CSV table of C-alpha atoms in Angstrom, one decimal:
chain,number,residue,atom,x,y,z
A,1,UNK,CA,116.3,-2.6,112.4
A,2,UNK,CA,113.0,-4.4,112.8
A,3,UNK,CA,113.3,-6.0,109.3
A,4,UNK,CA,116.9,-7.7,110.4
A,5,UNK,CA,115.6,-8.3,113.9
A,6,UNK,CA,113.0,-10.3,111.4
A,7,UNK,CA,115.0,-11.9,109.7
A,8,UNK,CA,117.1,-12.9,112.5
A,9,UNK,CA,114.1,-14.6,114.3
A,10,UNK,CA,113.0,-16.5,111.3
A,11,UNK,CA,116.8,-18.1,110.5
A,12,UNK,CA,116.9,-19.4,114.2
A,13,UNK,CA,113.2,-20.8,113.9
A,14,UNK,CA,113.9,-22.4,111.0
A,15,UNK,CA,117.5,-23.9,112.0
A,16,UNK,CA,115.9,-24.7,115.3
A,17,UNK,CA,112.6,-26.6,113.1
A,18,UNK,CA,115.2,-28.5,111.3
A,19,UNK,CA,117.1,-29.5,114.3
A,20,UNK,CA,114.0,-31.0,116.0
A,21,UNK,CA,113.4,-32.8,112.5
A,22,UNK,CA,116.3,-34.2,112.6
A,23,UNK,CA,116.0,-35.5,116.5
């Protein structure tokens, strides 16, 4: 549970880093 709840958080940081790259 916490290791997908992990992963989770670290896909949407990531997708969110590249959306504010590409801004």
């Amino acid at each position: 549970m916490l290791s997908s709840l992990h992963c989770l958080v670290e896909a949407m940081d990531q997708s969110r880093r590249q959306s504010q790259v590409k801004t």
